[in-house]
Each structure stands twice: as structure tokens, then as C-alpha cells.
XYZ file of C-alpha atoms in Angstrom:
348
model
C 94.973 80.165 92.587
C 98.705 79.506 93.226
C 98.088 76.535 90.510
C 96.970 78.294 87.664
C 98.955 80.012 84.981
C 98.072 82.429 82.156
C 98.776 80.992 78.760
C 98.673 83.945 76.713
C 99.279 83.253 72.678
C 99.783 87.179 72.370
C 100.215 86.447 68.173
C 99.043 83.847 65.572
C 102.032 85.090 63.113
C 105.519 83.263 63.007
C 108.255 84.042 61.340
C 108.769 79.674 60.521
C 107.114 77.611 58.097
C 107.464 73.916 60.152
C 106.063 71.442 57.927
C 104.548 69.428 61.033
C 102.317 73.156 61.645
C 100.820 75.104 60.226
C 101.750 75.967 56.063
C 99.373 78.681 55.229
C 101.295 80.485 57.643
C 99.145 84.218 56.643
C 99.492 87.152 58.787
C 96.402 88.302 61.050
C 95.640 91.131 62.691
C 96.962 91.409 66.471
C 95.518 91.816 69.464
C 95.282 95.235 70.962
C 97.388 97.347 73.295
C 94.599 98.017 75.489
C 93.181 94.074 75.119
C 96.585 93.047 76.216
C 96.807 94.588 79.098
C 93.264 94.378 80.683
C 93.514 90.906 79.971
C 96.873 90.706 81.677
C 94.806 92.936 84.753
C 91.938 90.727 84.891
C 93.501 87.490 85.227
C 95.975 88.964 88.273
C 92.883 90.167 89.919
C 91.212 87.098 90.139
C 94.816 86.051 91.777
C 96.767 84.888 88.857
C 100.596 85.214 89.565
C 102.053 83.027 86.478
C 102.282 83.707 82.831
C 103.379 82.050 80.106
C 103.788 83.641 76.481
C 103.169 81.605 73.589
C 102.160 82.277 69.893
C 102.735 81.695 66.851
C 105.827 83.179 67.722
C 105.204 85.143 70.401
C 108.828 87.434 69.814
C 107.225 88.643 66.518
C 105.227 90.930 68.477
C 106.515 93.897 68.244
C 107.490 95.386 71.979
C 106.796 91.892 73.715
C 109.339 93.095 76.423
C 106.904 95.987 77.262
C 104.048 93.668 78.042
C 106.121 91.168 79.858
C 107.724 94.637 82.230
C 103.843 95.774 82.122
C 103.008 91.856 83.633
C 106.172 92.165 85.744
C 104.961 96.058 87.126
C 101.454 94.492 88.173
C 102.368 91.812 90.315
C 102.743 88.707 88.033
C 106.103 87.024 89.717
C 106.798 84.075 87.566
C 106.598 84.452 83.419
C 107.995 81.944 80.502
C 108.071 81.929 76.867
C 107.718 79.027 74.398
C 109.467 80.773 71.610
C 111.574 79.366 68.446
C 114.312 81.385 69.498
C 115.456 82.849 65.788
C 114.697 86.029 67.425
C 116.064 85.226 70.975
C 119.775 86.772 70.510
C 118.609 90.272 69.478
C 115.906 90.630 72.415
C 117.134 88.438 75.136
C 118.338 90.941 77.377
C 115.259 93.168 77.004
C 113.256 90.246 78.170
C 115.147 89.271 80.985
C 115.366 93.073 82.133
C 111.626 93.010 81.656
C 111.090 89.827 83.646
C 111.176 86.485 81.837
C 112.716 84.075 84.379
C 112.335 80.877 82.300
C 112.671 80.480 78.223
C 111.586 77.243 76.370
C 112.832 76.794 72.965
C 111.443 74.280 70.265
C 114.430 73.185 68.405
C 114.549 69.795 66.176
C 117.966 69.342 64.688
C 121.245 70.830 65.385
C 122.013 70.183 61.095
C 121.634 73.260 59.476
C 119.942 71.412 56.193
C 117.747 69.331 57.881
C 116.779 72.664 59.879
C 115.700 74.633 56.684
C 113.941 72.139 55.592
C 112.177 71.268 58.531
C 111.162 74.810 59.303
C 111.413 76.853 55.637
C 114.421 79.202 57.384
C 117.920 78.981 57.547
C 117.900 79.627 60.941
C 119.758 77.265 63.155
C 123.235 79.637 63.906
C 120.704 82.164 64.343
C 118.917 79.953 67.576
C 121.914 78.681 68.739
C 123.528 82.020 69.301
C 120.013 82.961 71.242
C 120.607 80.242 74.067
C 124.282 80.676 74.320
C 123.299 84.373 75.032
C 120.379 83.710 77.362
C 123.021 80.887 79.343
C 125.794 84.439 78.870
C 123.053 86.921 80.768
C 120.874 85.066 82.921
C 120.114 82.634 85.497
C 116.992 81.445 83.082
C 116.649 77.616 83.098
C 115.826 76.725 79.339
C 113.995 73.876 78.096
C 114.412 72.317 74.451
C 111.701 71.299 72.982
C 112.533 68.883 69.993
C 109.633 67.339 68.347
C 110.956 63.859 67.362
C 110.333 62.187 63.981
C 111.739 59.729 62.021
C 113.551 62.374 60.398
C 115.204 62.974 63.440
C 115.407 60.224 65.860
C 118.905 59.863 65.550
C 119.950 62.798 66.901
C 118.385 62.480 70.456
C 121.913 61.241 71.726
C 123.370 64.740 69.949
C 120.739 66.549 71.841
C 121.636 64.836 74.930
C 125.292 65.611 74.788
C 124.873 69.021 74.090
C 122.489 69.483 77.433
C 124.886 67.632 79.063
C 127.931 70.148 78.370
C 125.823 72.885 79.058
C 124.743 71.876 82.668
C 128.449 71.218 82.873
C 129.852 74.449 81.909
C 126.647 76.073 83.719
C 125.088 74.198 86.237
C 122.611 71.018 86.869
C 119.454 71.184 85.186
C 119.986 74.502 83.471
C 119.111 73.208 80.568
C 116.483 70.115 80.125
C 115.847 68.431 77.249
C 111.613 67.006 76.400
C 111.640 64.436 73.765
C 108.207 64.884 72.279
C 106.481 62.294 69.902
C 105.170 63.848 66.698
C 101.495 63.996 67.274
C 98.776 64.930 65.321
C 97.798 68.484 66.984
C 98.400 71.395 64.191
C 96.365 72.402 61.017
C 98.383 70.724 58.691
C 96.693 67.115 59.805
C 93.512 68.314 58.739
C 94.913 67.502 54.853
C 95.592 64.885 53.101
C 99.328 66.187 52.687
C 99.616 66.859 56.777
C 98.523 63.217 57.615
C 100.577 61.533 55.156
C 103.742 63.676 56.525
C 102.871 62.578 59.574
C 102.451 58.834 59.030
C 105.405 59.048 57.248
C 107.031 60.631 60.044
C 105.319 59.039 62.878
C 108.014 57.386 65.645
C 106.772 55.703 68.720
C 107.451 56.155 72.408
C 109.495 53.059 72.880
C 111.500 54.244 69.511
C 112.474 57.624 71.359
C 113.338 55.642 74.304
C 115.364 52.444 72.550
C 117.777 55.322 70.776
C 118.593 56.987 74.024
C 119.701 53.597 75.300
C 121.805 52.982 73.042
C 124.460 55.327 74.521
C 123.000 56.115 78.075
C 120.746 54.367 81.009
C 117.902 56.225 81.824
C 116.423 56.719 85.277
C 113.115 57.983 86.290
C 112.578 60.814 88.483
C 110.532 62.533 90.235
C 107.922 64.754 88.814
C 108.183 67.105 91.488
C 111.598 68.550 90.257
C 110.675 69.729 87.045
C 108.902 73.184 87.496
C 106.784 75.343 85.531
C 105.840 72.071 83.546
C 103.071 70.065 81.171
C 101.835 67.369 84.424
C 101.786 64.625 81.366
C 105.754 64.651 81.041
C 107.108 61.696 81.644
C 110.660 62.881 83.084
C 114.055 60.421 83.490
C 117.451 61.370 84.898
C 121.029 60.592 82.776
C 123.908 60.041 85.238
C 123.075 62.396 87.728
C 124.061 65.716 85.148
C 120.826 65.576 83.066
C 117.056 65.807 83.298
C 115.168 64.671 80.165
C 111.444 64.517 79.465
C 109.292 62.468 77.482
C 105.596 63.321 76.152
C 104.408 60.560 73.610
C 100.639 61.845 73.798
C 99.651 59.514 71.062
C 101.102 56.199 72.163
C 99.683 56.971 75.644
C 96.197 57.468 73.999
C 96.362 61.818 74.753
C 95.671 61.463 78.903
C 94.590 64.618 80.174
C 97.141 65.896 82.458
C 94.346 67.541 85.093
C 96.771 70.922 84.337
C 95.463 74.847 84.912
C 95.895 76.807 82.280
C 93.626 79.637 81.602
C 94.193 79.719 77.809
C 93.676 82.883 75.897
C 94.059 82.373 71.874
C 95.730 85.429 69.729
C 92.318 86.127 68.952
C 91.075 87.330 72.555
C 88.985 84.182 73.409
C 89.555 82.269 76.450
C 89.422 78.547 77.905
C 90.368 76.108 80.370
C 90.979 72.967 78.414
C 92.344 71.835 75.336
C 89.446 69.197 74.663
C 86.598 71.629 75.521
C 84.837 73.795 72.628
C 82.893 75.970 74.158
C 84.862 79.642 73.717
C 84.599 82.784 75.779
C 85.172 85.911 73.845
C 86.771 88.405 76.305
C 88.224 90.805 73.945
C 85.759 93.512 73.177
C 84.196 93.470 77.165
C 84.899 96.710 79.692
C 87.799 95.323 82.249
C 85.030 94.392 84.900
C 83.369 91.974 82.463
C 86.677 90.774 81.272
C 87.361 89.664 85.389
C 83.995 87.947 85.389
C 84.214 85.866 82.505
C 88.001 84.777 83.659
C 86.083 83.682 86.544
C 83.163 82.141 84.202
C 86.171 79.987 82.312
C 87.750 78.942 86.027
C 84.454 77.708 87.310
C 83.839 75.866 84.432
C 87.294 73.868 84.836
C 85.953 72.607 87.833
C 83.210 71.402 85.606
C 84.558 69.799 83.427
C 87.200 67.565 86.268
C 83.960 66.471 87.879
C 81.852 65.825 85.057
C 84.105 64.340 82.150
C 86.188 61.872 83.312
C 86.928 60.103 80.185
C 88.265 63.711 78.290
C 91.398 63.781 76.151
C 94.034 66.347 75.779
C 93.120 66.678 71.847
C 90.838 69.028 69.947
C 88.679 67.678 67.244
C 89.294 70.960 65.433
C 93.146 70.833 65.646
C 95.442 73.968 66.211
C 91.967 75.884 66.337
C 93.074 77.390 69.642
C 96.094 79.075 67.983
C 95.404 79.304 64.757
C 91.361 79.963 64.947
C 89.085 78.317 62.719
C 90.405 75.578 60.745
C 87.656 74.047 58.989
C 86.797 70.643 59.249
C 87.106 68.047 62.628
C 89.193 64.924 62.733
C 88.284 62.543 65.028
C 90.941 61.145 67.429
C 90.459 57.872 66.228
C 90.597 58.096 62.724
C 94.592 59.128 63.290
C 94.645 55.334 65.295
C 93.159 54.134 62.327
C 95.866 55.168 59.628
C 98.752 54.273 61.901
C 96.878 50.877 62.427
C 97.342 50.458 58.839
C 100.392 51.446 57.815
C 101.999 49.125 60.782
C 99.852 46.106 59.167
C 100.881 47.135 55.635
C 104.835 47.263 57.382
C 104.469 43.632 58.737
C 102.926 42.150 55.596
């Protein structure tokens, strides 16, 4: 079990508005104090040891610290957060106290315009003073996430350069930077609106890479040096000072990484892969039945590897996982199809 982690979206809510996600952006109910923490019990029983907390935004949730001490108290002995990080600066040092040994942070621009109107907030001093005070208290290695569009492809260098004078200042690898391609995988594709933002938007791999070369060589490395990670990453080494990832999930045709991640969605159901919808509702079950059908979702990972060899890491239903029921499915191909187009239309 020494593989799998706990992905835990403990909250739906978020406190952004990223055009890319998800717009309707209403508030629903949260899970329970006493869901919460079976669910935390169940999964280290069946020998669990690694957590990661995701949302929404999983620092909306009021008293997240508590949980992750509660996690911490019970044996779990590695836990991350994905987080935005506008509320990193005024709870970073309860969740380091409480046990949060490594922090990723989705961040898209360092230009405070470009930020509000990426994400609806004017939030960017706000984020920036978070990491500086995670770097100020902790040994935490954070990760930047910056989801890469055409909007912002030219700041990758500027992204690069400021990892760079971190792991200076700090250490090697204290901070990494991951490069990801603007994919469809978020509510807002399933409208007309969503898919024209993203075609609009769309960059490929080879883009991402082209504008880091135009200031630095890239190397790859090793997978194996990257921990805690998405297996898909594609990860490359700047001038021995910087580690950088890659994950272009739609020019690589969504590969499924072979991870294990025992999923469980802000609204208490559970699953082992992205591209599998069947559900298993563990919220509302005594603590014994809650162990069993953790086990029920494991077992059926093993499944799935043997018997599906041609799966994707995409949901027809997209951001259904974290955001529930969406409505209608898009198939993966029909996204091929519009990009087909527009590059046609772009060469004509």
C-alpha cells in the first residue's frame, strides 16, 4: 500500500472564479465532521500513509488544520495540498504545525491584471506573500502549478527566473515549476462559451517548450527525483539549479499515468480512476462499511489495469469528480475535432 495516496477534495467551494473552471462557482453543503474523519480512519486502516488535500479550494474549509493534525495524530506520515494559495499567508503556520510537509500552488501570471482577470480576484500580492511565508517557516518543497495558455505563454521564462532565485536564496529544488497545457478537463468545456475560451486559448506542447528555449537549454531528468508526483509529468532540468515539469495531456492524446489515487469527491463518493464512472458512495456507511468499500474501490483498480488497456486519463462528464454532476458528456474526440479545425482554418 506504500503506493497509494488519499486524494481527499474535502470542499467543492472556492473562493476564485478561473475562467478555464468552473463559473457557476455556487456554494454546497460540506462534508461532515464525523464523514471526514472516518474516512480519513478507514483509508489508514486498510494501510494508507499519504494524503493529499484538494478542493475546490481546500483552505476554505473552515479548520482544515484540525483535520490535517487529526490525519497527522492517526498515523498518516506524508500530506500535501493543491491549494490557490490566496489564503496560504494567514494559515500557513497552522498547517505546517498540523503536518503539511509539501504545498502545491496553481498560479498563472505574476501580472496583477492579467491575474484578476484570469481568476475574478485581485489576488496575486495576496499568493505571493503565502509562498514567501511558507519558504520563511518551513522546509516544505512547493510546486507551481501554472496552467499555460496563449494568454500566458510568455511568461514561462518569468516563471522560470523566479524558481530559479528561490532555489538560490533557499536551496535546489525547493521550489519546481509544472508547465501544464490548457486541457479540456473542468465544467466550463461542457458550453459553448468554455470550448471557445479554450480554442481560443489552446497552446501546444512544443509551444510551451519552443518559449523556454528561447532563453534556457532544457535537459531531461529523471522521473525518479520528483516526489509526491502525477507519473505523466514529463520533467527537464535548467542548468543544474532548476527542476521543471511538463504535462501536455492533450497533445499526448491523455495517457493514463498507471497512478494510485484513491479519490474521494467533496461529496463523500470514492474512486480509483479518473476515466472510470462507476461511483462508490461511502459517506452515509458505519466506519466498518466505509473500510470495506475502500477496499471494494482498491480491488477494482486492479481491474481496471488488467482489463482496460486502452483507458484515458479524461472523464466524459468533465470536472464531475469535483464538482458532481455536470450535465451532459463530451466525448474526447470531439475536443480533437475543433482544434483540427481551427488549425485548418489558421493555415488556409
Amino acid at each position: 500500500m506504500n503506493k497509494w495516496h488519499l486524494r481527499f477534495a474535502v470542499t467543492a467551494n472556492c473562493n476564485f472564479n478561473c475562467k478555464y473552471c468552473n463559473t457557476n462557482n455556487n456554494v454546497v453543503p460540506e462534508l461532515q465532521d464525523k464523514e471526514i474523519k472516518e474516512i480519513l480512519i478507514a483509508a489508514r486502516r486498510i494501510g494508507i500513509i499519504k494524503l493529499h488535500w484538494t478542493g475546490g479550494e481546500p483552505l476554505v474549509k473552515k479548520d482544515l488544520y484540525k483535520y490535517i493534525q487529526y490525519a497527522t495524530n492517526i498515523g498518516y506520515i506524508e500530506q500535501s495540498i493543491t491549494t490557490n494559495g490566496f489564503l496560504l499567508e494567514e494559515q500557513a503556520e497552522k498547517i505546517i504545525k498540523s503536518g503539511i510537509s509539501r504545498i502545491n500552488i496553481s498560479l498563472d501570471t505574476m501580472d496583477r491584471e492579467k491575474f484578476k482577470r484570469i481568476t475574478g480576484r485581485d489576488g496575486l500580492e495576496k499568493v505571493l506573500n503565502g509562498i514567501y511565508k511558507i519558504l520563511d517557516i518551513s522546509t516544505c518543497q512547493i510546486k507551481i502549478n501554472m496552467v499555460v495558455m496563449k494568454d500566458n505563454l510568455e511568461e514561462v521564462n518569468t516563471f522560470i527566473d523566479f524558481a530559479k532565485n528561490i532555489n538560490n536564496k533557499y536551496k535546489k529544488d525547493r521550489m519546481i515549476i509544472r508547465f501544464l497545457q490548457f486541457f479540456p478537463c473542468n465544467p466550463n468545456q461542457l458550453k459553448e462559451e468554455g470550448q471557445q475560451y479554450w480554442k481560443d486559448e489552446y497552446i501546444r506542447e512544443k509551444d510551451i517548450i519552443d518559449e523556454i528555449n528561447k532563453k534556457e537549454n532544457i535537459i531531461k531528468e529523471k522521473k525518479e527525483r520528483v516526489i509526491g508526483d502525477n507519473p505523466t509529468v514529463k520533467y527537464y532540468e535548467i542548468n543544474d539549479t532548476l527542476t521543471i515539469g511538463i504535462l501536455a495531456m492533450f497533445s499526448w492524446k491523455y495517457p493514463c499515468g498507471g497512478c494510485f489515487k484513491l479519490r474521494i469527491t467533496p461529496y463523500g463518493y470514492g474512486s480509483c480512476c479518473l476515466n472510470d464512472e462507476k461511483m462508490y458512495k461511502v459517506i452515509g456507511n458505519s466506519l466498518e462499511e466505509k473500510e470495506k468499500i475502500l477496499r471494494q474501490i482498491i480491488e477494482r483498480r486492479n481491474t481496471i489495469i488488467e482489463n482496460r488497456k486502452d483507458r484515458k486519463h479524461y472523464r466524459r462528464k468533465l470536472g464531475e469528480v469535483r464538482f458532481g454532476e455536470k450535465g451532459k458528456q463530451i466525448e474526447l474526440n470531439e475536443f480533437y475535432n475543433i482544434i483540427s479545425q481551427k488549425e485548418k482554418n489558421e493555415d488556409e
